[in-house]
């Protein structure tokens, strides 16, 4: 009995050290700039956890205030090196959206980075597409809506082969509907055509080849017209540089930058 009590006490003592680590909740939203309300932050944490679990990749958001003079790209790189996020273990598969609030409106930086599987599925081009799509909400100070859109786009892109443009027309609903309508029209048209009798006469049926001939043929040049079209130059947008790189800890990542 005494041995049993001693063993139980040891197991209970060990559990006090193991349980906090085992049941610790992962953090996905690091809001150092304090841009989200308490309710928004809680909701985003829950959504990030769901999207991360579904796609087996950590999907994070970092917000940076003006207390750090570091650029947003190395800021994200140092965070990854120090914190080691990743669904599959330390320094694993991760996608990070970084928002830098150290500048004024229109000069604030954002950066989307992908590590490992994140680099594969959210590469430079796909990161740039995400940047372009969330900039309008960020510029309007709708940070919560921009975050939701970021989660949705990462979720969408993780389900599409890296060899395919996830925003290309081939994957759009309107294109699928158009193809269905065209195929349906071809089938119906073919059915209607086959319902009628077959036409057995043509242009030669009533032509007397022995007594008819073309007497002359000529081509006459009437007029010439030239059409000119002005090519508009791009006025630029919110997307900036990027292209990914390597953290100081030696972890490769994709990257896309913009301003809001």
XYZ file of C-alpha atoms in Angstrom, residues 2-258:
257
model
C 2.792 2.356 0.943
C 4.652 1.590 -2.284
C 1.448 2.310 -4.203
C 1.026 5.696 -2.530
C 4.644 6.624 -3.234
C 4.288 5.664 -6.916
C 1.025 7.605 -7.229
C 2.618 10.671 -5.638
C 5.542 10.547 -8.070
C 3.232 10.231 -11.070
C 1.113 13.134 -9.801
C 4.211 15.285 -9.354
C 5.422 14.497 -12.852
C 2.011 15.339 -14.285
C 2.267 18.887 -12.925
C 5.249 19.447 -15.222
C 3.924 17.568 -18.239
C 0.328 18.789 -18.391
C 0.988 22.501 -18.959
C 3.140 21.722 -21.996
C 0.757 19.089 -23.326
C -2.328 21.273 -23.081
C -0.755 24.614 -23.925
C -2.661 26.320 -26.734
C -0.746 27.356 -29.821
C -0.717 31.045 -30.630
C -1.410 32.222 -34.171
C -2.061 35.970 -33.778
C 0.808 38.112 -32.471
C -0.762 41.550 -32.301
C 2.085 43.727 -31.006
C 0.590 46.786 -32.749
C -2.727 46.216 -30.932
C -4.884 46.685 -34.040
C -7.535 44.081 -33.156
C -10.194 44.244 -30.479
C -10.250 41.478 -27.888
C -13.190 39.787 -29.620
C -11.556 40.069 -33.052
C -8.317 38.618 -31.735
C -10.125 35.668 -30.135
C -12.095 34.997 -33.309
C -8.997 35.187 -35.509
C -7.145 32.813 -33.177
C -9.937 30.267 -33.551
C -10.131 30.636 -37.325
C -6.351 30.420 -37.700
C -6.319 27.236 -35.637
C -9.046 25.698 -37.822
C -7.413 26.647 -41.115
C -4.012 25.504 -39.848
C -5.358 22.136 -38.733
C -7.265 21.630 -41.983
C -4.240 22.405 -44.164
C -1.613 20.971 -41.795
C 0.397 24.177 -41.820
C 0.717 27.019 -39.291
C -0.999 30.166 -40.608
C 0.101 33.180 -38.569
C -0.390 36.941 -38.399
C 2.198 39.311 -36.916
C 1.597 43.019 -36.365
C 4.543 45.293 -35.649
C 4.477 48.749 -34.052
C 7.083 51.516 -34.260
C 9.076 50.252 -31.254
C 11.210 48.150 -33.598
C 13.157 49.890 -36.344
C 13.614 46.603 -38.164
C 12.142 46.152 -41.636
C 9.156 43.808 -41.802
C 10.952 41.091 -43.809
C 13.862 40.481 -41.402
C 11.383 40.996 -38.559
C 9.422 37.975 -39.794
C 12.644 36.045 -40.426
C 13.906 36.645 -36.888
C 10.508 35.697 -35.475
C 10.633 32.408 -37.359
C 14.183 31.724 -36.176
C 13.406 32.558 -32.543
C 9.915 31.097 -32.144
C 10.259 28.134 -34.507
C 6.599 27.787 -35.544
C 5.448 24.929 -37.743
C 2.552 22.493 -37.856
C 4.901 19.529 -38.216
C 7.331 20.619 -35.489
C 9.820 23.357 -34.728
C 10.752 25.442 -37.772
C 8.244 23.593 -39.921
C 5.559 24.371 -42.481
C 4.352 27.943 -41.937
C 2.774 30.922 -43.693
C 3.070 34.359 -42.075
C 1.388 37.683 -42.800
C 3.333 40.571 -41.323
C 1.846 44.069 -40.926
C 4.155 46.959 -40.053
C 2.453 50.001 -38.475
C 5.581 52.051 -37.947
C 4.844 54.269 -40.970
C 2.043 56.608 -41.937
C -0.997 55.752 -44.019
C 0.062 54.604 -47.480
C 3.622 53.950 -46.292
C 2.960 51.001 -43.989
C 4.506 47.718 -45.108
C 3.029 44.249 -45.335
C 4.826 41.037 -46.167
C 3.630 37.488 -46.852
C 6.208 34.744 -46.290
C 6.008 30.974 -46.724
C 8.354 28.440 -45.126
C 8.872 24.859 -46.371
C 5.443 23.640 -47.585
C 4.357 27.250 -47.206
C 7.124 28.292 -49.591
C 5.983 25.614 -52.037
C 2.266 26.459 -52.089
C 2.454 30.177 -51.212
C 5.346 31.028 -53.478
C 6.379 34.528 -54.587
C 3.624 34.827 -57.198
C 0.846 33.514 -54.986
C 2.083 35.674 -52.127
C 1.877 38.684 -54.438
C -1.705 37.739 -55.343
C -2.627 37.650 -51.652
C -0.947 41.023 -51.106
C -2.904 42.579 -53.988
C -6.212 41.245 -52.699
C -5.900 42.309 -49.051
C -4.436 45.788 -49.656
C -7.863 47.450 -50.262
C -9.169 46.330 -46.848
C -5.908 47.251 -45.116
C -5.892 50.696 -46.737
C -9.447 51.212 -45.465
C -8.316 50.179 -41.931
C -10.445 47.013 -42.136
C -7.745 44.866 -40.577
C -10.121 42.156 -39.393
C -11.660 41.684 -42.859
C -8.197 41.689 -44.448
C -7.141 38.949 -42.034
C -10.179 36.824 -42.899
C -9.440 37.219 -46.605
C -5.807 36.243 -45.974
C -6.919 33.027 -44.255
C -9.348 32.231 -47.075
C -6.763 32.755 -49.820
C -4.120 30.649 -48.072
C -6.731 27.920 -47.571
C -7.665 28.116 -51.268
C -4.092 28.118 -52.553
C -3.023 25.211 -50.332
C -5.590 23.077 -52.158
C -4.287 23.850 -55.657
C -1.169 22.384 -57.255
C 1.796 24.798 -57.277
C 1.908 24.293 -61.064
C -1.525 25.908 -61.518
C -2.520 29.548 -61.144
C -5.233 29.347 -58.419
C -6.796 32.612 -59.605
C -6.642 31.702 -63.309
C -9.835 31.514 -65.365
C -9.648 27.712 -65.649
C -10.553 27.374 -61.953
C -13.215 30.088 -61.861
C -16.897 29.229 -61.412
C -17.989 31.499 -64.272
C -15.712 29.600 -66.663
C -17.143 26.245 -65.577
C -20.672 27.593 -66.124
C -19.711 28.966 -69.531
C -18.284 25.619 -70.617
C -21.434 23.847 -69.391
C -23.645 26.277 -71.342
C -21.582 25.843 -74.527
C -21.642 22.041 -74.274
C -25.385 22.113 -73.613
C -25.967 24.401 -76.600
C -23.946 22.090 -78.875
C -25.929 19.042 -77.749
C -29.314 20.760 -78.172
C -28.308 22.238 -81.506
C -27.206 18.829 -82.757
C -30.519 17.298 -81.693
C -32.543 20.000 -83.462
C -30.430 19.676 -86.607
C -30.941 15.933 -86.772
C -34.717 16.252 -86.304
C -35.181 17.775 -89.773
C -34.946 16.027 -93.164
C -31.610 15.771 -94.904
C -31.057 18.380 -97.637
C -30.242 16.613 -100.931
C -30.001 19.628 -103.240
C -27.118 22.039 -103.620
C -25.976 24.822 -105.912
C -25.109 22.451 -108.770
C -28.510 20.727 -108.808
C -30.114 23.377 -111.060
C -26.967 24.448 -112.937
C -26.631 23.544 -116.629
C -22.878 23.051 -116.839
C -22.923 22.787 -120.673
C -24.654 26.104 -121.281
C -23.412 28.159 -118.330
C -20.010 29.681 -117.813
C -18.323 32.561 -115.989
C -17.563 35.191 -118.626
C -15.170 37.352 -116.602
C -13.831 37.972 -113.124
C -12.078 40.992 -111.645
C -10.949 42.354 -108.279
C -11.401 46.048 -107.570
C -9.471 47.880 -104.811
C -11.857 50.316 -103.102
C -10.300 51.903 -99.986
C -7.736 51.551 -97.224
C -8.286 52.285 -93.524
C -5.799 52.386 -90.647
C -6.861 51.988 -86.997
C -4.638 53.257 -84.179
C -4.973 52.177 -80.546
C -3.267 54.000 -77.682
C -1.532 51.673 -75.216
C -2.131 52.835 -71.636
C 0.797 52.683 -69.244
C 0.343 51.216 -65.807
C -0.066 53.793 -63.024
C 1.402 51.444 -60.408
C -0.199 49.976 -57.309
C 0.385 48.868 -53.761
C 2.634 45.936 -54.510
C 6.335 46.373 -53.906
C 9.369 44.124 -53.972
C 9.866 40.789 -52.357
C 11.005 37.532 -53.813
C 11.796 35.667 -50.608
C 15.224 34.862 -49.276
C 16.930 33.284 -46.285
C 16.577 34.020 -42.589
C 19.650 34.606 -40.462
C 19.063 31.124 -39.060
C 19.318 29.593 -42.532
C 15.636 28.959 -43.310
C 14.559 29.595 -46.901
C 11.248 31.378 -47.521
C 9.132 32.868 -50.277
C 8.009 36.464 -50.004
C 5.842 39.252 -51.388
C 5.693 42.858 -50.194
C 3.223 45.699 -50.442
